[in-house]
Every structure is written in structure tokens, then in C-alpha cells.
């Protein structure tokens, strides 16, 4: 805006007042006023939308609008154009309200000369500029704020994502650590078991061999044979141990092969039980209850032998007071059930969870020897048949293992 050129929108329905105002402005030769005069608020609003004005001179009592409402509507239409109210003497309080609602200043009609009018116009324009500047700054600030909020939001989202990733990593790390601990526990169980289980037969072999070397000339044949037998038994025990370790290794790292062949279940189990009874003498008594028909069934005899001998020898081993170990064989249409029960030491409940893992032993075994491999072998042989094993036990009373194997008859 040129300081010597001011474009005014005069909103005044009283023609006398409007003329008076024009006359007053004509008395100021240093400024060129370009004045558009309208009589109604609607016209004024329409004009404001169409062209730029430096200031609005506004009468509050118009035919289509009265009082503070008039200024509110004008201000709403164009908040950056300064407004000077023209009020009657009696309307001054309304004029003041108008100033509170967006007008820059007010003049009381008939109370001002041209210099006061020009000063009010100039002040209004200057204040309007300042307000405009403030407005602009406020908008800039608001924009900056919004950008900042947006950045904070994005950053927060990124951080939340990172946090989730971190939590996932933590879980993975914990799992890896747990796995490593499990592996290291397993390693130490293997070392402890193998060294412990090997030491006894090795000591026996060493001592018997040495005794034979020194005394064999002085001993009769029976005494010599006793030590040869000891050596043979120890070697057998160690071979069985190695076989177990190799079996578990084969099952864990290479696939076990299931080789089904037809067998008479009743005969097969009876022979096994009889062989074991012969091996242990008469304590404990092994009792077979067989409820199978004469059908031939397709099972892997090698793996079935592993299942039954391991369960049976455990029943014998963990019944230090002898008694009876019972094998119950039940043949159903589509499955067979083998139950091995003893009245031995039982298995504490907290140890049952890991019982079928390699090198795991219960806490109550005391001096009874073992490697913790038998049940893991049993489980693997059952799994490959698609069967299941469960255990019921009470410490000090006895244990029953129940094996269920789905059956494939020869005709199928
Ligand atoms: P082990 O060579 O130690 O007998 P197993 O794998 O056969 O190994 O058995 C694992 C553990 O389960 C045993 O060490 C023992 O604590 C427990 N257990 C297995 N069978 C019996 C049973 N019949 N009575 C009591 N405890 C048993």
C-alpha cells in the first residue's frame, strides 16, 4: 500500500453521514482516497470478496444488520482488513464491544474532524498490519508445531518399532541362551554318565586281568574262570553301553528305519520275558499276562524288543527288594497295549517331565546304576511306530509304563 493512497470501503446507510465523511476526507489533500460506498452489509461482504481494501469504515446500524453482529460478520469475511466503527453518541458501548470483536477503533459521529478521522484510519491500518504479521507468525508457529508434532509422532513410531524389534531380539537371545545352557547341561550329563558308567567295568577288567596275570598258576580252573567271566560281563556291559549311545545317536541325527515284519506277538513277548527271567534268576518274578489272539501283526521286532527289554529291565532294576514285575499284553483290533508294572522305588513327579530325554535320571535313583538312555530309546522306538507312552507312578509304591502301538495287520 502506498501511504498517500488509501482505498476505503464505507458501509453507511445514512447518506448525510456518508457525505459528511467524504467532505472531511476531501479536506486532506496530501492523501488520495479511493472510496467505495455501500449501504448494506451484504453488499459490503460481496465487495470485500472482490477487491482489496486498506480499511473499512463501518456503521453498526444497517438495514440488514445491527450492532456487534455486523462487525463479527465483516471480520469473519475478511479478518485482515482493518475496521473502524462509526457509532452514534448513544452507541458507544456497542462500539467498544465491536472493538473487542475484531474492529480496530471507533469514531463517534459528529465528534471528529478530518485530522482525527485520518489518524484513526492510519492507526487502524497500522494496527491491522501488525495484527496481520502476528497472524502470519502465529500460522508459521502453528505449522512449525504441526511439523514438530509430526516428526515426534514418526520418531515415536520408529522408536516403538525398534522397541518391538529389541523385545523380539531379547526373546531370541534368551531362547538361544536357554538352548545353549540345555546343550551344555546335556554335555556335562553325557560326560558324567559315560565316565561313571565306564569306570566300574574298566576297574573290574583291570583288577581281574591283573589278578589272573599274577595268580593264575596258583589258582584252580574255577577261580580263573570266575575272573574270566567277570571280564566278559564287564566287556558285555560296556558294549551294551556303546550300543545304546550309538542307537540314540542314530535316532537323533539320522532317521531310524522302521522295518515291519509279521510276528506272533504273544510268542514274541513270552520268549523275551522268559529270557530275562533266566538272566535275573528268581528275583524278581516276571509275570506275563497275555490277552492277544494268535494273529500275526506287523511291527518292527528289533524296535519292539528294545521297548520291552528296556521297560522290563528298568522294572527289575528299580525294584531292589524283588517282588513281581508284571507285563500285561492286550491285543485290540487296531492297536496293542503293553503295560509294565513294578512295585519299586517309583518316580518323583518333578522328574517325570524329562524322563524320556537322553541322559536324564530321576533324583531318587541312589546307588542304582544307569545311563538315562533306556527310556529315550524306548520313546524313539514308539514314536517311529506312531505310538504313545505314558507313566503312572508313586514314590515308594511302584511304577506302570503303558505303551500303545497302532497296529497294521498282515492283510492290510
Ligand atoms: P537308566 O539307565 O538310568 O535306568 P532310563 O532312561 O531307562 O535310564 O530311565 C531314566 C530314569 O527314569 C531312570 O534313571 C530312573 O530314574 C527312572 N526310571 C525308569 N524306569 C523306572 C522304574 N521302573 N521305576 C523307577 N524309576 C524308573
Tab-separated table of C-alpha atoms and ligand atoms in Angstrom:
chain	number	residue	atom	x	y	z
A	1	UNK	CA	0.000	0.000	0.000
A	2	UNK	CA	1.138	3.472	-0.881
A	3	UNK	CA	0.897	5.732	2.236
A	4	UNK	CA	-0.657	8.507	0.164
A	5	UNK	CA	-3.261	6.352	-1.436
A	6	UNK	CA	-5.875	4.713	0.732
A	7	UNK	CA	-8.705	2.585	-0.540
A	8	UNK	CA	-11.738	2.751	1.733
A	9	UNK	CA	-14.918	0.727	1.867
A	10	UNK	CA	-17.543	2.878	3.529
A	11	UNK	CA	-20.535	0.952	4.845
A	12	UNK	CA	-23.145	3.541	5.771
A	13	UNK	CA	-26.863	3.680	5.022
A	14	UNK	CA	-27.249	7.297	6.085
A	15	UNK	CA	-26.412	9.427	3.041
A	16	UNK	CA	-25.930	12.592	5.091
A	17	UNK	CA	-23.359	10.879	7.295
A	18	UNK	CA	-21.697	9.433	4.223
A	19	UNK	CA	-21.479	12.847	2.525
A	20	UNK	CA	-20.122	14.366	5.679
A	21	UNK	CA	-17.374	11.788	5.734
A	22	UNK	CA	-16.487	12.339	2.087
A	23	UNK	CA	-16.277	16.046	2.715
A	24	UNK	CA	-13.992	15.555	5.677
A	25	UNK	CA	-11.654	13.382	3.652
A	26	UNK	CA	-11.563	15.898	0.844
A	27	UNK	CA	-10.069	18.308	3.336
A	28	UNK	CA	-6.897	16.202	3.383
A	29	UNK	CA	-5.108	16.997	0.109
A	30	UNK	CA	-1.943	15.042	0.970
A	31	UNK	CA	-3.744	11.680	0.733
A	32	UNK	CA	-5.662	10.359	-2.160
A	33	UNK	CA	-8.707	8.405	-1.018
A	34	UNK	CA	-10.460	5.982	-3.267
A	35	UNK	CA	-13.790	5.342	-1.614
A	36	UNK	CA	-16.426	2.751	-2.421
A	37	UNK	CA	-19.688	3.420	-0.636
A	38	UNK	CA	-22.260	0.707	0.090
A	39	UNK	CA	-25.370	0.852	2.258
A	40	UNK	CA	-25.954	-2.744	3.292
A	41	UNK	CA	-23.835	-5.394	4.988
A	42	UNK	CA	-24.426	-7.984	2.240
A	43	UNK	CA	-23.112	-5.542	-0.363
A	44	UNK	CA	-20.087	-4.812	1.804
A	45	UNK	CA	-19.330	-8.509	2.202
A	46	UNK	CA	-19.661	-9.030	-1.555
A	47	UNK	CA	-17.295	-6.149	-2.218
A	48	UNK	CA	-14.722	-7.404	0.280
A	49	UNK	CA	-14.596	-10.684	-1.576
A	50	UNK	CA	-13.906	-8.990	-4.858
A	51	UNK	CA	-11.153	-6.389	-4.383
A	52	UNK	CA	-8.531	-5.363	-1.809
A	53	UNK	CA	-9.316	-2.540	0.679
A	54	UNK	CA	-6.990	-0.785	3.077
A	55	UNK	CA	-9.721	-0.068	5.621
A	56	UNK	CA	-13.452	-0.423	6.234
A	57	UNK	CA	-15.472	2.404	7.813
A	58	UNK	CA	-18.474	0.653	9.260
A	59	UNK	CA	-21.749	1.925	10.607
A	60	UNK	CA	-23.200	-0.643	13.018
A	61	UNK	CA	-26.873	0.109	12.318
A	62	UNK	CA	-27.522	-1.103	8.806
A	63	UNK	CA	-30.801	-2.140	7.238
A	64	UNK	CA	-29.707	-5.815	7.089
A	65	UNK	CA	-27.588	-5.997	10.245
A	66	UNK	CA	-27.455	-4.381	13.665
A	67	UNK	CA	-24.896	-3.933	16.413
A	68	UNK	CA	-21.884	-6.151	17.212
A	69	UNK	CA	-23.143	-8.841	14.831
A	70	UNK	CA	-22.333	-6.518	11.927
A	71	UNK	CA	-18.668	-6.311	12.827
A	72	UNK	CA	-18.466	-10.005	13.598
A	73	UNK	CA	-19.736	-10.899	10.127
A	74	UNK	CA	-17.402	-8.432	8.424
A	75	UNK	CA	-14.423	-9.679	10.424
A	76	UNK	CA	-15.317	-13.265	9.632
A	77	UNK	CA	-15.447	-12.440	5.921
A	78	UNK	CA	-12.087	-10.712	5.847
A	79	UNK	CA	-10.107	-10.802	9.117
A	80	UNK	CA	-7.094	-8.979	7.625
A	81	UNK	CA	-8.867	-5.751	6.564
A	82	UNK	CA	-8.919	-3.241	9.467
A	83	UNK	CA	-12.335	-1.888	10.512
A	84	UNK	CA	-13.104	1.486	12.061
A	85	UNK	CA	-16.581	1.707	13.585
A	86	UNK	CA	-18.737	4.773	13.047
A	87	UNK	CA	-21.052	4.924	16.032
A	88	UNK	CA	-23.690	7.290	17.320
A	89	UNK	CA	-23.110	9.083	20.586
A	90	UNK	CA	-25.507	6.790	22.386
A	91	UNK	CA	-23.982	3.604	20.846
A	92	UNK	CA	-20.509	3.924	22.326
A	93	UNK	CA	-20.756	0.815	24.495
A	94	UNK	CA	-21.732	-1.225	21.445
A	95	UNK	CA	-18.791	0.320	19.576
A	96	UNK	CA	-16.492	-0.814	22.382
A	97	UNK	CA	-17.853	-4.343	22.104
A	98	UNK	CA	-17.235	-4.136	18.366
A	99	UNK	CA	-13.575	-3.305	19.083
A	100	UNK	CA	-13.410	-6.401	21.288
A	101	UNK	CA	-14.789	-8.447	18.388
A	102	UNK	CA	-12.310	-7.523	15.669
A	103	UNK	CA	-12.678	-3.768	14.916
A	104	UNK	CA	-9.533	-1.650	15.288
A	105	UNK	CA	-11.082	1.562	16.521
A	106	UNK	CA	-14.289	3.596	16.666
A	107	UNK	CA	-15.275	7.177	15.997
A	108	UNK	CA	-18.351	8.898	17.338
A	109	UNK	CA	-20.257	10.533	14.524
A	110	UNK	CA	-20.274	14.339	14.704
A	111	UNK	CA	-17.461	14.270	17.251
A	112	UNK	CA	-14.478	14.170	14.904
A	113	UNK	CA	-12.767	16.400	12.378
A	114	UNK	CA	-10.794	15.321	9.352
A	115	UNK	CA	-7.454	15.074	11.192
A	116	UNK	CA	-8.943	12.695	13.833
A	117	UNK	CA	-10.584	10.650	11.070
A	118	UNK	CA	-7.324	10.347	9.117
A	119	UNK	CA	-5.401	9.454	12.250
A	120	UNK	CA	-7.940	6.755	13.145
A	121	UNK	CA	-7.741	5.394	9.607
A	122	UNK	CA	-3.930	5.364	9.636
A	123	UNK	CA	-3.751	3.798	13.118
A	124	UNK	CA	-6.282	1.163	12.102
A	125	UNK	CA	-4.247	0.340	9.010
A	126	UNK	CA	-1.007	0.112	11.015
A	127	UNK	CA	-2.591	-1.996	13.745
A	128	UNK	CA	-4.125	-4.148	11.070
A	129	UNK	CA	-0.659	-4.684	9.592
A	130	UNK	CA	0.732	-5.659	12.966
A	131	UNK	CA	-2.173	-7.984	13.532
A	132	UNK	CA	-1.662	-9.475	10.090
A	133	UNK	CA	2.001	-10.005	10.898
A	134	UNK	CA	1.090	-11.589	14.223
A	135	UNK	CA	-1.447	-13.715	12.442
A	136	UNK	CA	1.135	-14.837	9.948
A	137	UNK	CA	3.662	-15.551	12.687
A	138	UNK	CA	1.032	-17.496	14.590
A	139	UNK	CA	0.314	-19.538	11.469
A	140	UNK	CA	4.027	-20.150	10.919
A	141	UNK	CA	4.355	-21.172	14.536
A	142	UNK	CA	1.354	-23.444	14.254
A	143	UNK	CA	2.819	-25.001	11.094
A	144	UNK	CA	6.182	-25.458	12.802
A	145	UNK	CA	4.359	-27.010	15.742
A	146	UNK	CA	2.457	-29.355	13.499
A	147	UNK	CA	5.677	-30.360	11.725
A	148	UNK	CA	7.330	-30.917	15.059
A	149	UNK	CA	4.392	-32.982	16.280
A	150	UNK	CA	4.506	-34.984	13.073
A	151	UNK	CA	8.242	-35.592	13.486
A	152	UNK	CA	7.744	-36.560	17.121
A	153	UNK	CA	4.968	-38.933	16.037
A	154	UNK	CA	7.117	-40.509	13.325
A	155	UNK	CA	10.070	-40.766	15.680
A	156	UNK	CA	7.849	-42.269	18.394
A	157	UNK	CA	6.548	-44.829	15.907
A	158	UNK	CA	10.114	-45.636	14.837
A	159	UNK	CA	11.130	-45.995	18.464
A	160	UNK	CA	8.134	-48.198	19.188
A	161	UNK	CA	9.084	-50.408	16.213
A	162	UNK	CA	12.677	-50.523	17.409
A	163	UNK	CA	11.417	-51.397	20.859
A	164	UNK	CA	9.369	-54.288	19.495
A	165	UNK	CA	12.407	-55.468	17.482
A	166	UNK	CA	14.526	-55.214	20.609
A	167	UNK	CA	11.999	-57.223	22.588
A	168	UNK	CA	11.945	-59.870	19.860
A	169	UNK	CA	15.730	-59.949	19.854
A	170	UNK	CA	15.712	-60.303	23.617
A	171	UNK	CA	13.348	-63.279	23.368
A	172	UNK	CA	15.543	-64.868	20.667
A	173	UNK	CA	18.626	-64.237	22.748
A	174	UNK	CA	17.022	-65.759	25.821
A	175	UNK	CA	15.941	-68.767	23.780
A	176	UNK	CA	19.451	-69.132	22.326
A	177	UNK	CA	20.940	-68.854	25.816
A	178	UNK	CA	18.469	-71.401	27.194
A	179	UNK	CA	19.296	-73.719	24.282
A	180	UNK	CA	22.992	-73.256	24.890
A	181	UNK	CA	22.530	-73.942	28.589
A	182	UNK	CA	20.500	-77.032	27.749
A	183	UNK	CA	23.240	-78.233	25.407
A	184	UNK	CA	25.959	-77.555	27.928
A	185	UNK	CA	23.927	-79.366	30.625
A	186	UNK	CA	23.487	-82.280	28.236
A	187	UNK	CA	27.210	-82.299	27.513
A	188	UNK	CA	28.083	-82.438	31.183
A	189	UNK	CA	25.442	-85.160	31.776
A	190	UNK	CA	26.970	-87.204	28.949
A	191	UNK	CA	30.491	-86.817	30.312
A	192	UNK	CA	29.461	-87.606	33.893
A	193	UNK	CA	27.366	-90.623	32.890
A	194	UNK	CA	29.785	-92.163	30.430
A	195	UNK	CA	32.836	-91.720	32.621
A	196	UNK	CA	30.953	-93.018	35.659
A	197	UNK	CA	29.418	-95.976	33.843
A	198	UNK	CA	32.698	-96.920	32.165
A	199	UNK	CA	34.843	-96.656	35.227
A	200	UNK	CA	33.288	-99.600	37.109
A	201	UNK	CA	33.586	-102.233	34.342
A	202	UNK	CA	37.042	-100.954	33.433
A	203	UNK	CA	38.165	-101.253	37.032
A	204	UNK	CA	36.763	-104.788	37.147
A	205	UNK	CA	38.543	-105.727	33.918
A	206	UNK	CA	41.809	-104.192	35.108
A	207	UNK	CA	41.749	-105.880	38.513
A	208	UNK	CA	40.644	-109.302	37.224
A	209	UNK	CA	43.254	-109.200	34.447
A	210	UNK	CA	45.964	-108.279	36.921
A	211	UNK	CA	44.933	-110.975	39.391
A	212	UNK	CA	44.893	-113.540	36.599
A	213	UNK	CA	48.316	-112.434	35.430
A	214	UNK	CA	49.836	-112.771	38.920
A	215	UNK	CA	47.914	-115.712	40.396
A	216	UNK	CA	46.651	-117.805	37.501
A	217	UNK	CA	49.330	-120.536	38.145
A	218	UNK	CA	48.300	-120.826	41.749
A	219	UNK	CA	44.522	-120.778	41.110
A	220	UNK	CA	42.368	-123.687	40.169
A	221	UNK	CA	40.358	-123.525	36.976
A	222	UNK	CA	37.120	-122.496	38.642
A	223	UNK	CA	38.693	-119.441	40.246
A	224	UNK	CA	40.340	-118.474	36.962
A	225	UNK	CA	37.001	-118.893	35.168
A	226	UNK	CA	35.340	-116.646	37.729
A	227	UNK	CA	37.653	-113.798	36.739
A	228	UNK	CA	37.365	-114.519	33.007
A	229	UNK	CA	33.585	-114.358	33.451
A	230	UNK	CA	33.898	-111.021	35.246
A	231	UNK	CA	35.966	-109.646	32.397
A	232	UNK	CA	33.454	-110.983	29.855
A	233	UNK	CA	30.480	-109.496	31.766
A	234	UNK	CA	32.207	-106.119	32.012
A	235	UNK	CA	33.009	-106.108	28.315
A	236	UNK	CA	29.390	-107.069	27.605
A	237	UNK	CA	28.167	-104.236	29.806
A	238	UNK	CA	30.463	-101.740	28.073
A	239	UNK	CA	29.416	-102.990	24.638
A	240	UNK	CA	25.761	-102.592	25.592
A	241	UNK	CA	26.524	-99.038	26.719
A	242	UNK	CA	28.221	-98.193	23.440
A	243	UNK	CA	25.310	-99.770	21.552
A	244	UNK	CA	22.839	-97.577	23.454
A	245	UNK	CA	24.836	-94.432	22.742
A	246	UNK	CA	25.097	-95.363	19.064
A	247	UNK	CA	21.376	-96.135	18.893
A	248	UNK	CA	20.414	-92.771	20.392
A	249	UNK	CA	22.870	-91.023	18.094
A	250	UNK	CA	21.433	-92.837	15.077
A	251	UNK	CA	17.872	-91.962	16.114
A	252	UNK	CA	18.660	-88.321	16.848
A	253	UNK	CA	20.862	-87.406	13.906
A	254	UNK	CA	19.885	-89.895	11.230
A	255	UNK	CA	16.476	-91.318	10.677
A	256	UNK	CA	15.629	-94.600	12.361
A	257	UNK	CA	14.344	-97.107	9.887
A	258	UNK	CA	11.125	-98.918	10.642
A	259	UNK	CA	11.241	-102.430	9.296
A	260	UNK	CA	7.949	-104.121	9.954
A	261	UNK	CA	7.726	-107.854	9.664
A	262	UNK	CA	4.972	-110.295	10.659
A	263	UNK	CA	5.265	-111.676	14.144
A	264	UNK	CA	3.213	-113.621	16.671
A	265	UNK	CA	3.030	-111.070	19.405
A	266	UNK	CA	2.173	-113.463	22.255
A	267	UNK	CA	5.081	-115.796	21.473
A	268	UNK	CA	7.480	-112.965	20.846
A	269	UNK	CA	6.857	-111.304	24.221
A	270	UNK	CA	6.743	-114.607	26.099
A	271	UNK	CA	10.208	-115.524	24.821
A	272	UNK	CA	11.557	-112.123	25.799
A	273	UNK	CA	10.140	-112.410	29.310
A	274	UNK	CA	11.481	-115.931	29.705
A	275	UNK	CA	14.957	-114.880	28.555
A	276	UNK	CA	15.004	-112.061	31.034
A	277	UNK	CA	13.709	-114.235	33.849
A	278	UNK	CA	16.523	-116.682	33.117
A	279	UNK	CA	19.017	-113.846	33.232
A	280	UNK	CA	17.882	-112.472	36.609
A	281	UNK	CA	17.188	-115.764	38.390
A	282	UNK	CA	14.068	-115.802	40.506
A	283	UNK	CA	14.176	-112.335	41.964
A	284	UNK	CA	12.059	-110.566	40.984
A	285	UNK	CA	9.434	-112.785	39.457
A	286	UNK	CA	8.401	-111.714	35.989
A	287	UNK	CA	4.730	-112.266	35.379
A	288	UNK	CA	3.253	-112.156	31.885
A	289	UNK	CA	-0.467	-111.673	31.374
A	290	UNK	CA	-1.177	-112.073	27.700
A	291	UNK	CA	-4.530	-111.161	26.168
A	292	UNK	CA	-3.748	-111.420	22.491
A	293	UNK	CA	-5.166	-113.699	19.826
A	294	UNK	CA	-2.969	-115.780	17.526
A	295	UNK	CA	-2.921	-113.156	14.772
A	296	UNK	CA	0.286	-112.089	13.192
A	297	UNK	CA	0.935	-108.394	13.425
A	298	UNK	CA	3.300	-106.159	11.513
A	299	UNK	CA	5.734	-104.496	13.894
A	300	UNK	CA	9.482	-103.918	13.864
A	301	UNK	CA	10.783	-106.818	16.028
A	302	UNK	CA	14.124	-105.144	16.735
A	303	UNK	CA	12.474	-101.981	17.998
A	304	UNK	CA	9.746	-103.869	19.861
A	305	UNK	CA	12.493	-105.844	21.636
A	306	UNK	CA	14.146	-102.556	22.618
A	307	UNK	CA	10.852	-101.246	24.033
A	308	UNK	CA	10.012	-104.319	26.093
A	309	UNK	CA	13.503	-105.199	27.329
A	310	UNK	CA	14.253	-101.648	28.394
A	311	UNK	CA	10.968	-101.264	30.290
A	312	UNK	CA	11.301	-104.700	31.825
A	313	UNK	CA	14.925	-104.277	32.870
A	314	UNK	CA	14.040	-100.917	34.434
A	315	UNK	CA	11.183	-102.600	36.317
A	316	UNK	CA	13.682	-105.191	37.575
A	317	UNK	CA	16.465	-102.682	38.320
A	318	UNK	CA	14.311	-100.195	40.206
A	319	UNK	CA	12.656	-102.912	42.356
A	320	UNK	CA	15.623	-103.543	44.656
A	321	UNK	CA	13.518	-105.603	47.053
A	322	UNK	CA	12.497	-108.069	44.384
A	323	UNK	CA	8.770	-108.752	44.238
A	324	UNK	CA	6.987	-109.094	40.948
A	325	UNK	CA	7.301	-107.212	37.705
A	326	UNK	CA	4.245	-107.653	35.587
A	327	UNK	CA	3.935	-107.425	31.814
A	328	UNK	CA	0.396	-107.154	30.540
A	329	UNK	CA	-0.167	-107.578	26.827
A	330	UNK	CA	-3.539	-106.590	25.401
A	331	UNK	CA	-4.363	-107.037	21.727
A	332	UNK	CA	-7.165	-104.934	20.300
A	333	UNK	CA	-8.482	-104.707	16.771
A	334	UNK	CA	-6.309	-101.798	15.735
A	335	UNK	CA	-3.697	-101.463	18.444
A	336	UNK	CA	-1.750	-103.314	21.057
A	337	UNK	CA	-1.204	-102.189	24.618
A	338	UNK	CA	1.823	-103.202	26.684
A	339	UNK	CA	1.807	-102.394	30.390
A	340	UNK	CA	4.921	-102.926	32.500
A	341	UNK	CA	4.294	-102.510	36.240
A	342	UNK	CA	6.582	-102.874	39.199
A	343	UNK	CA	6.438	-102.291	42.950
A	344	UNK	CA	9.753	-100.499	43.059
A	345	UNK	CA	11.044	-97.106	44.121
A	346	UNK	CA	8.686	-95.019	41.936
A	347	UNK	CA	9.470	-91.768	40.113
A	348	UNK	CA	9.105	-88.328	41.766
A	349	UNK	CA	6.573	-86.201	39.927
A	350	UNK	CA	9.050	-83.380	39.184
A	351	UNK	CA	11.374	-85.799	37.362
A	352	UNK	CA	8.748	-87.242	35.033
A	353	UNK	CA	8.789	-84.301	32.595
A	354	UNK	CA	12.307	-85.018	31.319
A	355	UNK	CA	12.295	-88.775	31.753
A	356	UNK	CA	12.292	-89.590	28.041
A	357	UNK	CA	15.233	-87.298	27.224
A	358	UNK	CA	18.710	-88.802	26.836
A	359	UNK	CA	20.949	-88.976	29.907
A	360	UNK	CA	18.149	-87.943	32.289
A	361	UNK	CA	17.719	-89.772	35.545
A	362	UNK	CA	15.316	-89.223	38.425
A	363	UNK	CA	16.578	-87.770	41.705
A	364	UNK	CA	15.770	-90.889	43.778
A	365	UNK	CA	17.982	-93.461	41.987
A	366	UNK	CA	20.528	-93.506	44.815
A	367	UNK	CA	23.276	-96.020	44.012
A	368	UNK	CA	21.306	-97.889	41.350
A	369	UNK	CA	23.408	-97.650	38.213
A	370	UNK	CA	22.187	-96.388	34.872
A	371	UNK	CA	22.834	-94.028	31.984
A	372	UNK	CA	19.461	-92.388	31.418
A	373	UNK	CA	19.367	-93.736	27.872
A	374	UNK	CA	16.873	-96.604	28.121
A	375	UNK	CA	13.652	-94.573	28.194
A	376	UNK	CA	14.859	-92.231	25.479
A	377	UNK	CA	15.472	-95.303	23.280
A	378	UNK	CA	12.021	-96.667	24.203
A	379	UNK	CA	10.391	-93.351	23.276
A	380	UNK	CA	12.144	-93.202	19.910
A	381	UNK	CA	11.103	-96.770	19.063
A	382	UNK	CA	7.486	-95.953	19.981
A	383	UNK	CA	7.466	-92.677	18.047
A	384	UNK	CA	8.578	-94.326	14.849
A	385	UNK	CA	5.692	-96.813	15.186
A	386	UNK	CA	3.331	-93.832	15.631
A	387	UNK	CA	2.552	-94.961	19.174
A	388	UNK	CA	2.412	-93.393	22.616
A	389	UNK	CA	3.819	-93.960	26.083
A	390	UNK	CA	2.567	-92.785	29.451
A	391	UNK	CA	3.678	-93.314	33.015
A	392	UNK	CA	1.887	-93.598	36.328
A	393	UNK	CA	3.998	-93.772	39.412
A	394	UNK	CA	4.085	-93.279	43.139
A	395	UNK	CA	7.338	-92.924	45.016
A	396	UNK	CA	7.895	-95.948	47.236
A	397	UNK	CA	4.952	-97.834	45.764
A	398	UNK	CA	5.720	-98.567	42.142
A	399	UNK	CA	5.520	-97.573	38.517
A	400	UNK	CA	3.476	-98.529	35.464
A	401	UNK	CA	4.542	-97.661	31.935
A	402	UNK	CA	1.813	-98.029	29.316
A	403	UNK	CA	2.707	-98.303	25.649
A	404	UNK	CA	0.121	-98.107	22.901
A	405	UNK	CA	1.144	-99.122	19.379
A	406	UNK	CA	-1.205	-98.760	16.416
A	407	UNK	CA	-1.424	-102.000	14.556
A	408	UNK	CA	-1.015	-102.930	10.930
A	409	UNK	CA	-2.200	-106.475	10.372
A	410	UNK	CA	-0.546	-108.505	7.646
A	411	UNK	CA	-3.635	-108.349	5.412
A	412	UNK	CA	-3.627	-104.558	5.312
B	1	LIG	P1	18.634	-95.633	33.391
B	1	LIG	O1	19.775	-96.263	32.682
B	1	LIG	O2	19.065	-94.588	34.347
B	1	LIG	O3	17.726	-96.615	34.036
B	1	LIG	P2	16.396	-94.910	31.682
B	1	LIG	O4	16.351	-93.956	30.536
B	1	LIG	O5	15.957	-96.292	31.412
B	1	LIG	O6	17.827	-94.827	32.268
B	1	LIG	O7	15.465	-94.301	32.781
B	1	LIG	C1	15.573	-92.968	33.099
B	1	LIG	C2	15.288	-92.753	34.569
B	1	LIG	O8	13.898	-92.997	34.812
B	1	LIG	C3	15.973	-93.698	35.475
B	1	LIG	O9	17.271	-93.239	35.770
B	1	LIG	C4	15.076	-93.696	36.675
B	1	LIG	O10	15.332	-92.556	37.485
B	1	LIG	C5	13.719	-93.560	36.078
B	1	LIG	N1	13.025	-94.858	35.908
B	1	LIG	C6	12.827	-95.515	34.758
B	1	LIG	N2	12.105	-96.645	34.957
B	1	LIG	C7	11.821	-96.667	36.259
B	1	LIG	C8	11.082	-97.576	37.103
B	1	LIG	N3	10.506	-98.668	36.622
B	1	LIG	N4	10.988	-97.282	38.414
B	1	LIG	C9	11.564	-96.172	38.917
B	1	LIG	N5	12.272	-95.275	38.182
B	1	LIG	C10	12.403	-95.519	36.881
